[in-house]
């Protein structure tokens, strides 16, 4: 397992953009599988492969590039690895980035699931506040303390899965 982790770190050093995108898409897909199998208890016969594929595509083409870019910007906005810097990063992330990101994520997800623009707007109005509170507040306090790391996207996504 340690060898696999070292290999991942080497690839992350050589190809950070590609590895972050592949990691995000894979982890979003794994998250959907976990959701369908453990939370919804669909069973393998009832697993919605199309839904998992859609979620993975959101991870590959939206989550990976956007979040990876955001962490680069955030590292430039708030410099340092202290607890104070981590708190500042968390506040900037939660107050500026998270609402916009989650709104866009919900709209993209809705569009891929066939919602019209009006239905998507209604869903966004109905679900956005509860989604922001439940998805971010539980995982964020520890997420950004190591944002100086080369692997913040993986760290955040793994925390979201756990």
Coordinates of N, CA, C and O in Angstrom, one line a residue:
X1 N 0.8 -1.2 0.0 CA 0.0 0.0 0.0 C 0.9 1.3 0.0 O 0.5 2.2 -0.7
X2 N 2.0 1.2 0.8 CA 2.9 2.4 0.8 C 3.5 2.6 -0.6 O 3.7 3.8 -1.0
X3 N 3.8 1.5 -1.3 CA 4.4 1.7 -2.6 C 3.4 2.3 -3.6 O 3.7 3.1 -4.5
X4 N 2.1 1.9 -3.5 CA 1.1 2.5 -4.3 C 0.9 4.0 -4.0 O 0.8 4.8 -4.9
X5 N 1.0 4.4 -2.7 CA 0.9 5.8 -2.3 C 2.1 6.6 -2.9 O 1.9 7.7 -3.4
X6 N 3.3 6.0 -2.8 CA 4.5 6.7 -3.4 C 4.4 6.8 -4.9 O 4.7 7.9 -5.4
X7 N 3.8 5.8 -5.5 CA 3.6 5.9 -7.0 C 2.6 7.1 -7.3 O 2.8 7.8 -8.3
X8 N 1.6 7.2 -6.5 CA 0.6 8.2 -6.7 C 1.3 9.6 -6.5 O 1.1 10.5 -7.3
X9 N 2.1 9.7 -5.5 CA 2.8 11.0 -5.2 C 3.7 11.4 -6.4 O 3.8 12.5 -6.8
X10 N 4.4 10.4 -6.9 CA 5.3 10.6 -8.1 C 4.5 11.1 -9.3 O 4.9 12.1 -9.9
X11 N 3.4 10.4 -9.6 CA 2.6 10.9 -10.7 C 2.0 12.2 -10.4 O 1.9 13.1 -11.3
X12 N 1.6 12.5 -9.2 CA 1.1 13.8 -8.8 C 2.1 14.9 -9.0 O 1.8 16.0 -9.5
X13 N 3.4 14.6 -8.8 CA 4.5 15.6 -9.0 C 4.7 15.8 -10.5 O 4.9 16.9 -10.9
X14 N 4.7 14.7 -11.3 CA 4.9 14.9 -12.7 C 3.8 15.4 -13.5 O 3.9 16.2 -14.4
X15 N 2.6 15.0 -13.1 CA 1.4 15.4 -13.9 C 0.2 15.8 -12.9 O -0.8 15.2 -12.9
X16 N 0.4 16.9 -12.2 CA -0.5 17.3 -11.2 C -1.9 17.6 -11.7 O -2.9 17.1 -11.1
X17 N -2.1 18.2 -12.8 CA -3.4 18.6 -13.3 C -4.1 17.3 -13.7 O -5.3 17.1 -13.3
X18 N -3.5 16.5 -14.5 CA -4.1 15.2 -15.0 C -4.5 14.3 -13.8 O -5.6 13.8 -13.8
X19 N -3.6 14.2 -12.9 CA -3.8 13.3 -11.7 C -5.0 13.8 -10.9 O -5.8 13.1 -10.4
X20 N -5.0 15.1 -10.7 CA -6.1 15.7 -9.9 C -7.5 15.5 -10.5 O -8.5 15.1 -9.9
X21 N -7.5 15.6 -11.8 CA -8.8 15.4 -12.6 C -9.2 14.0 -12.5 O -10.4 13.7 -12.3
X22 N -8.3 13.1 -12.8 CA -8.6 11.6 -12.7 C -9.0 11.2 -11.3 O -10.0 10.5 -11.1
X23 N -8.3 11.8 -10.3 CA -8.6 11.5 -8.9 C -10.0 12.0 -8.6 O -10.9 11.2 -8.0
X24 N -10.4 13.2 -9.0 CA -11.7 13.8 -8.7 C -12.8 12.9 -9.3 O -13.8 12.6 -8.7
X25 N -12.6 12.6 -10.6 CA -13.7 11.8 -11.3 C -13.8 10.5 -10.7 O -15.0 10.0 -10.5
X26 N -12.7 9.8 -10.3 CA -12.8 8.5 -9.7 C -13.4 8.5 -8.4 O -14.3 7.7 -8.1
X27 N -13.1 9.5 -7.6 CA -13.6 9.6 -6.2 C -15.1 10.0 -6.2 O -15.9 9.5 -5.4
X28 N -15.5 10.8 -7.2 CA -16.9 11.2 -7.3 C -17.7 9.9 -7.7 O -18.8 9.6 -7.2
X29 N -17.1 9.1 -8.6 CA -17.8 7.9 -9.0 C -17.9 6.9 -7.9 O -18.9 6.3 -7.6
X30 N -16.8 6.8 -7.1 CA -16.8 5.9 -5.9 C -17.8 6.3 -4.9 O -18.6 5.5 -4.3
X31 N -17.9 7.7 -4.7 CA -18.9 8.2 -3.8 C -20.4 7.8 -4.3 O -21.2 7.5 -3.4
X32 N -20.6 7.9 -5.6 CA -21.9 7.5 -6.1 C -22.2 6.0 -5.9 O -23.3 5.6 -5.5
X33 N -21.2 5.2 -6.1 CA -21.4 3.8 -5.9 C -21.7 3.5 -4.4 O -22.6 2.7 -4.1
X34 N -20.9 4.2 -3.5 CA -21.2 4.0 -2.1 C -22.6 4.5 -1.7 O -23.3 3.8 -1.0
X35 N -23.0 5.6 -2.3 CA -24.4 6.1 -2.1 C -25.4 5.1 -2.5 O -26.4 4.8 -1.8
X36 N -25.3 4.6 -3.7 CA -26.3 3.7 -4.2 C -26.3 2.3 -3.5 O -27.3 1.7 -3.2
X37 N -25.1 1.8 -3.1 CA -25.0 0.5 -2.5 C -25.2 0.5 -1.0 O -25.9 -0.4 -0.5
X38 N -24.6 1.5 -0.3 CA -24.7 1.4 1.2 C -25.8 2.3 1.7 O -26.4 1.9 2.8
X39 N -26.1 3.4 1.1 CA -27.1 4.3 1.7 C -28.5 4.0 1.1 O -29.4 3.8 1.8
X40 N -28.5 3.9 -0.2 CA -29.8 3.6 -0.9 C -30.1 2.1 -0.9 O -31.3 1.7 -1.2
X41 N -29.1 1.3 -0.7 CA -29.2 -0.2 -0.7 C -29.9 -0.8 -1.9 O -30.8 -1.6 -1.8
X42 N -29.4 -0.3 -3.1 CA -30.0 -0.8 -4.3 C -29.6 -2.2 -4.7 O -30.4 -2.9 -5.4
X43 N -28.5 -2.6 -4.3 CA -28.0 -3.9 -4.8 C -27.4 -3.8 -6.1 O -27.7 -2.9 -6.9
X44 N -26.5 -4.8 -6.5 CA -25.8 -4.7 -7.8 C -26.8 -4.7 -9.0 O -26.6 -4.1 -10.0
X45 N -27.8 -5.5 -8.9 CA -28.8 -5.7 -10.0 C -29.5 -4.3 -10.3 O -29.9 -4.1 -11.4
X46 N -29.7 -3.5 -9.3 CA -30.5 -2.3 -9.4 C -29.6 -1.1 -9.5 O -30.0 0.1 -9.5
X47 N -28.2 -1.3 -9.5 CA -27.3 -0.2 -9.6 C -27.5 0.6 -10.9 O -27.6 0.1 -11.9
X48 N -27.6 1.9 -10.7 CA -27.8 2.8 -11.9 C -26.4 3.2 -12.4 O -25.8 4.2 -12.0
X49 N -25.9 2.5 -13.4 CA -24.6 2.7 -14.0 C -24.6 4.1 -14.7 O -23.6 4.8 -14.6
X50 N -25.7 4.4 -15.3 CA -25.8 5.7 -16.0 C -25.6 6.9 -15.0 O -24.9 7.8 -15.3
X51 N -26.2 6.8 -13.9 CA -26.0 7.8 -12.8 C -24.6 7.9 -12.4 O -24.0 9.0 -12.3
X52 N -23.9 6.8 -12.2 CA -22.5 6.8 -11.8 C -21.7 7.4 -12.8 O -20.8 8.2 -12.6
X53 N -22.0 7.1 -14.1 CA -21.2 7.6 -15.2 C -21.4 9.1 -15.3 O -20.4 9.9 -15.5
X54 N -22.6 9.6 -15.1 CA -22.8 11.1 -15.1 C -22.1 11.7 -13.9 O -21.5 12.8 -14.1
X55 N -22.1 11.1 -12.8 CA -21.4 11.7 -11.6 C -19.9 11.7 -11.9 O -19.2 12.7 -11.6
X56 N -19.4 10.7 -12.5 CA -17.9 10.6 -12.8 C -17.6 11.7 -13.8 O -16.5 12.4 -13.6
X57 N -18.4 11.9 -14.8 CA -18.1 13.0 -15.8 C -18.1 14.3 -15.1 O -17.3 15.2 -15.5
X58 N -19.0 14.6 -14.1 CA -19.0 15.8 -13.4 C -17.7 16.0 -12.7 O -17.1 17.0 -12.6
X59 N -17.2 14.9 -12.1 CA -15.9 14.9 -11.4 C -14.8 15.2 -12.3 O -13.9 16.0 -12.0
X60 N -14.8 14.5 -13.5 CA -13.7 14.7 -14.4 C -13.6 16.1 -15.0 O -12.6 16.7 -15.2
X61 N -14.8 16.6 -15.4 CA -14.8 17.8 -16.2 C -15.2 19.0 -15.5 O -15.0 20.1 -16.0
X62 N -15.7 18.9 -14.2 CA -16.0 20.1 -13.5 C -15.3 20.1 -12.1 O -14.5 21.0 -11.9
X63 N -15.5 19.1 -11.3 CA -15.0 19.1 -9.9 C -13.4 19.2 -10.0 O -12.8 20.1 -9.3
X64 N -12.8 18.3 -10.7 CA -11.3 18.3 -10.7 C -10.7 19.6 -11.2 O -9.9 20.1 -10.4
X65 N -11.1 20.0 -12.3 CA -10.5 21.3 -12.8 C -10.8 22.5 -12.0 O -9.9 23.3 -11.6
X66 N -12.1 22.6 -11.5 CA -12.5 23.8 -10.8 C -11.8 23.8 -9.4 O -11.3 24.8 -8.9
X67 N -12.0 22.7 -8.7 CA -11.4 22.7 -7.3 C -9.9 22.7 -7.3 O -9.3 23.4 -6.5
X68 N -9.3 22.0 -8.3 CA -7.8 22.1 -8.4 C -7.3 23.5 -8.6 O -6.4 24.0 -8.0
X69 N -8.0 24.2 -9.5 CA -7.7 25.6 -9.8 C -7.9 26.5 -8.5 O -7.1 27.4 -8.2
X70 N -9.1 26.2 -7.9 CA -9.4 27.0 -6.7 C -8.3 26.9 -5.6 O -8.0 27.9 -5.0
X71 N -7.8 25.7 -5.4 CA -6.8 25.5 -4.3 C -5.5 26.3 -4.7 O -4.9 26.8 -3.8
X72 N -5.2 26.4 -6.0 CA -4.0 27.1 -6.4 C -4.3 28.6 -6.1 O -3.4 29.3 -5.6
X73 N -5.5 29.1 -6.4 CA -5.8 30.5 -6.1 C -5.8 30.8 -4.6 O -5.3 31.7 -4.1
X74 N -6.4 29.9 -3.9 CA -6.5 30.0 -2.4 C -5.1 30.0 -1.8 O -4.9 30.8 -0.9
X75 N -4.2 29.2 -2.3 CA -2.8 29.2 -1.8 C -2.1 30.6 -2.0 O -1.3 31.0 -1.3
X76 N -2.5 31.2 -3.1 CA -1.9 32.6 -3.4 C -2.6 33.7 -2.6 O -2.0 34.6 -2.2
X77 N -3.9 33.5 -2.3 CA -4.6 34.5 -1.5 C -4.2 34.5 -0.1 O -4.1 35.5 0.5
X78 N -4.1 33.3 0.5 CA -3.8 33.1 1.9 C -2.5 32.3 2.0 O -2.5 31.1 1.7
X79 N -1.4 32.9 2.3 CA -0.1 32.3 2.3 C 0.2 31.8 3.8 O -0.1 32.5 4.7
X80 N 0.8 30.6 3.8 CA 1.3 30.1 5.1 C 0.6 28.8 5.5 O -0.4 28.4 5.0
X81 N 1.3 28.1 6.4 CA 0.8 26.8 6.9 C 0.4 26.8 8.4 O 0.3 25.8 9.0
X82 N 0.2 28.0 8.9 CA -0.2 28.1 10.3 C -1.7 27.8 10.5 O -2.5 27.8 9.6
X83 N -2.1 27.7 11.8 CA -3.5 27.4 12.1 C -4.3 28.7 11.7 O -5.4 28.5 11.2
X84 N -3.7 29.8 11.9 CA -4.4 31.1 11.5 C -4.7 31.1 10.0 O -5.7 31.5 9.5
X85 N -3.6 30.7 9.2 CA -3.8 30.7 7.8 C -4.8 29.7 7.4 O -5.6 29.9 6.5
X86 N -4.8 28.5 8.0 CA -5.8 27.5 7.7 C -7.2 28.0 8.0 O -8.2 27.8 7.2
X87 N -7.4 28.7 9.1 CA -8.7 29.3 9.4 C -9.1 30.3 8.4 O -10.3 30.3 7.9
X88 N -8.2 31.1 7.9 CA -8.5 32.1 6.9 C -8.9 31.4 5.6 O -9.8 31.8 4.9
X89 N -8.1 30.4 5.2 CA -8.5 29.6 4.0 C -9.9 29.0 4.1 O -10.6 29.1 3.1
X90 N -10.2 28.5 5.3 CA -11.5 27.9 5.4 C -12.6 28.9 5.3 O -13.6 28.7 4.6
X91 N -12.4 30.1 5.9 CA -13.4 31.2 5.8 C -13.6 31.7 4.4 O -14.7 31.8 3.9
X92 N -12.5 31.9 3.7 CA -12.6 32.3 2.3 C -13.2 31.2 1.4 O -14.1 31.5 0.6
X93 N -12.8 30.0 1.7 CA -13.4 28.9 0.9 C -14.9 28.8 1.2 O -15.7 28.7 0.2
X94 N -15.3 28.9 2.4 CA -16.7 28.7 2.8 C -17.6 29.9 2.3 O -18.7 29.7 1.9
X95 N -17.1 31.1 2.5 CA -17.9 32.3 2.2 C -17.9 32.7 0.7 O -18.9 33.2 0.3
X96 N -16.8 32.4 0.0 CA -16.7 32.8 -1.3 C -16.9 31.7 -2.4 O -17.6 31.8 -3.3
X97 N -16.1 30.6 -2.2 CA -16.1 29.6 -3.2 C -17.2 28.6 -3.0 O -17.9 28.3 -4.0
X98 N -17.5 28.1 -1.9 CA -18.4 27.0 -1.7 C -19.8 27.3 -2.2 O -20.4 26.4 -2.9
X99 N -20.4 28.4 -1.9 CA -21.8 28.7 -2.4 C -21.8 28.7 -3.9 O -22.7 28.1 -4.5
X100 N -20.8 29.3 -4.6 CA -20.8 29.3 -6.0 C -20.6 27.9 -6.6 O -21.2 27.5 -7.6
X101 N -19.6 27.2 -6.1 CA -19.3 25.9 -6.5 C -20.5 24.9 -6.4 O -20.8 24.2 -7.4
X102 N -21.1 24.9 -5.2 CA -22.2 24.0 -5.0 C -23.4 24.4 -5.9 O -24.1 23.5 -6.4
X103 N -23.7 25.7 -6.1 CA -24.7 26.1 -7.0 C -24.5 25.6 -8.4 O -25.4 25.1 -9.0
X104 N -23.2 25.8 -8.9 CA -22.9 25.3 -10.2 C -23.0 23.8 -10.3 O -23.5 23.2 -11.3
X105 N -22.5 23.1 -9.2 CA -22.6 21.6 -9.2 C -24.0 21.1 -9.3 O -24.3 20.2 -10.1
X106 N -24.9 21.7 -8.5 CA -26.3 21.3 -8.5 C -27.0 21.6 -9.8 O -27.8 20.8 -10.3
X107 N -26.6 22.7 -10.5 CA -27.2 23.0 -11.8 C -26.7 22.1 -12.9 O -27.5 21.6 -13.7
X108 N -25.4 21.8 -12.8 CA -24.8 20.8 -13.8 C -25.5 19.4 -13.6 O -25.9 18.8 -14.5
X109 N -25.6 19.0 -12.3 CA -26.2 17.7 -12.0 C -27.6 17.7 -12.5 O -28.1 16.7 -13.1
X110 N -28.3 18.7 -12.2 CA -29.7 18.8 -12.6 C -29.9 18.7 -14.2 O -30.7 18.0 -14.7
X111 N -29.0 19.5 -14.8 CA -29.1 19.5 -16.3 C -28.8 18.1 -16.9 O -29.5 17.6 -17.8
X112 N -27.8 17.4 -16.3 CA -27.5 16.1 -16.8 C -28.6 15.1 -16.5 O -28.7 14.0 -17.1
X113 N -29.4 15.4 -15.5 CA -30.5 14.5 -15.1 C -31.8 14.9 -15.8 O -32.9 14.5 -15.4
X114 N -31.7 15.9 -16.8 CA -32.9 16.2 -17.6 C -33.8 17.3 -17.1 O -34.9 17.5 -17.6
X115 N -33.3 18.0 -16.0 CA -34.2 19.1 -15.5 C -34.1 20.3 -16.5 O -33.1 20.6 -17.1
X116 N -35.3 21.0 -16.6 CA -35.3 22.2 -17.4 C -34.7 23.3 -16.6 O -34.4 23.1 -15.4
X117 N -34.4 24.4 -17.3 CA -33.8 25.6 -16.6 C -34.7 26.0 -15.4 O -34.2 26.2 -14.3
X118 N -36.0 26.1 -15.6 CA -37.0 26.4 -14.5 C -37.0 25.4 -13.4 O -37.0 25.8 -12.2
X119 N -37.0 24.1 -13.7 CA -36.9 23.1 -12.7 C -35.6 23.2 -11.9 O -35.6 23.0 -10.7
X120 N -34.5 23.4 -12.6 CA -33.2 23.5 -12.0 C -33.1 24.7 -11.0 O -32.6 24.6 -9.9
X121 N -33.7 25.8 -11.4 CA -33.7 27.0 -10.6 C -34.5 26.7 -9.3 O -34.1 27.1 -8.2
X122 N -35.7 26.1 -9.5 CA -36.6 25.8 -8.4 C -35.8 24.8 -7.4 O -35.9 25.0 -6.2
X123 N -35.2 23.8 -8.0 CA -34.4 22.9 -7.1 C -33.3 23.6 -6.4 O -33.0 23.3 -5.2
X124 N -32.6 24.4 -7.1 CA -31.5 25.2 -6.5 C -32.0 26.0 -5.3 O -31.4 26.0 -4.3
X125 N -33.1 26.7 -5.5 CA -33.7 27.5 -4.4 C -34.1 26.7 -3.3 O -33.9 27.0 -2.1
X126 N -34.7 25.5 -3.6 CA -35.2 24.6 -2.5 C -34.0 23.9 -1.8 O -34.1 23.8 -0.6
X127 N -33.0 23.5 -2.5 CA -32.0 22.6 -1.9 C -30.6 23.2 -1.5 O -29.8 22.6 -0.8
X128 N -30.4 24.4 -2.1 CA -29.0 24.9 -2.0 C -28.5 25.2 -0.5 O -27.4 24.8 -0.2
X129 N -29.3 25.8 0.3 CA -28.9 26.1 1.7 C -28.6 24.8 2.4 O -27.6 24.7 3.1
X130 N -29.5 23.9 2.4 CA -29.3 22.6 3.1 C -28.1 21.9 2.6 O -27.4 21.2 3.3
X131 N -27.9 21.9 1.3 CA -26.7 21.3 0.7 C -25.4 21.9 1.1 O -24.5 21.2 1.5
X132 N -25.4 23.2 1.1 CA -24.2 23.9 1.6 C -23.9 23.6 3.0 O -22.7 23.3 3.4
X133 N -24.9 23.6 3.9 CA -24.7 23.3 5.3 C -24.2 21.9 5.5 O -23.2 21.6 6.2
X134 N -24.9 20.9 4.9 CA -24.6 19.5 5.2 C -23.3 19.0 4.5 O -22.7 18.1 5.0
X135 N -23.0 19.5 3.4 CA -21.8 19.0 2.7 C -20.5 19.7 3.1 O -19.5 19.0 3.1
X136 N -20.5 20.9 3.5 CA -19.3 21.6 3.9 C -19.0 21.7 5.4 O -17.9 21.5 5.8
X137 N -20.0 22.0 6.2 CA -19.7 22.2 7.6 C -19.1 21.0 8.3 O -18.3 21.1 9.2
X138 N -19.5 19.8 7.8 CA -19.0 18.6 8.5 C -17.6 18.3 8.1 O -16.9 17.6 8.9
X139 N -17.1 18.7 7.0 CA -15.7 18.3 6.5 C -14.7 19.4 6.5 O -13.5 19.1 6.4
X140 N -15.1 20.7 6.5 CA -14.2 21.7 6.2 C -13.2 22.1 7.3 O -12.1 22.4 6.9
X141 N -13.5 22.0 8.6 CA -12.5 22.6 9.5 C -11.1 22.0 9.3 O -10.1 22.7 9.5
X142 N -10.9 20.7 9.0 CA -9.6 20.1 8.9 C -9.1 20.1 7.4 O -7.9 19.9 7.2
X143 N -9.9 20.4 6.5 CA -9.6 20.2 5.1 C -8.4 21.2 4.6 O -7.6 20.7 3.9
X144 N -8.5 22.4 5.0 CA -7.6 23.4 4.4 C -6.3 23.6 5.2 O -5.5 24.4 4.8
X145 N -6.2 23.0 6.4 CA -5.0 23.2 7.2 C -3.7 22.7 6.5 O -2.7 23.2 6.7
X146 N -3.9 21.7 5.6 CA -2.7 21.2 4.9 C -2.8 21.6 3.4 O -2.3 20.9 2.5
X147 N -3.4 22.7 3.1 CA -3.6 23.1 1.7 C -2.3 23.4 1.0 O -2.2 23.5 -0.2
X148 N -1.2 23.6 1.8 CA 0.1 23.8 1.2 C 0.6 22.5 0.7 O 1.6 22.4 -0.1
X149 N -0.1 21.4 1.0 CA 0.3 20.1 0.5 C 0.1 20.0 -1.0 O -0.6 20.8 -1.6
X150 N 0.7 19.1 -1.6 CA 0.6 18.9 -3.1 C -0.7 18.1 -3.4 O -1.1 18.0 -4.5
X151 N -1.4 17.6 -2.4 CA -2.5 16.7 -2.6 C -3.8 17.2 -2.0 O -4.6 16.4 -1.5
X152 N -4.1 18.5 -1.9 CA -5.3 19.0 -1.2 C -6.6 18.4 -1.8 O -7.5 18.1 -1.0
X153 N -6.7 18.3 -3.1 CA -8.0 17.8 -3.7 C -8.2 16.4 -3.2 O -9.4 16.0 -2.8
X154 N -7.2 15.5 -3.3 CA -7.4 14.1 -2.8 C -7.8 14.1 -1.3 O -8.7 13.4 -0.9
X155 N -7.1 14.9 -0.5 CA -7.4 14.9 0.9 C -8.8 15.3 1.2 O -9.5 14.7 2.0
X156 N -9.3 16.3 0.5 CA -10.7 16.8 0.7 C -11.6 15.8 0.2 O -12.6 15.4 0.9
X157 N -11.4 15.2 -0.9 CA -12.4 14.2 -1.5 C -12.4 13.0 -0.6 O -13.5 12.4 -0.4
X158 N -11.3 12.5 -0.1 CA -11.3 11.3 0.7 C -12.0 11.6 2.0 O -12.8 10.8 2.5
X159 N -11.8 12.8 2.6 CA -12.6 13.2 3.8 C -14.1 13.2 3.5 O -14.9 12.9 4.3
X160 N -14.5 13.7 2.3 CA -15.9 13.7 2.0 C -16.5 12.3 1.9 O -17.6 12.1 2.1
X161 N -15.7 11.3 1.4 CA -16.1 10.0 1.3 C -16.3 9.3 2.7 O -17.0 8.4 2.8
X162 N -15.5 9.7 3.6 CA -15.5 9.1 5.0 C -16.5 9.6 5.9 O -17.1 10.6 5.7

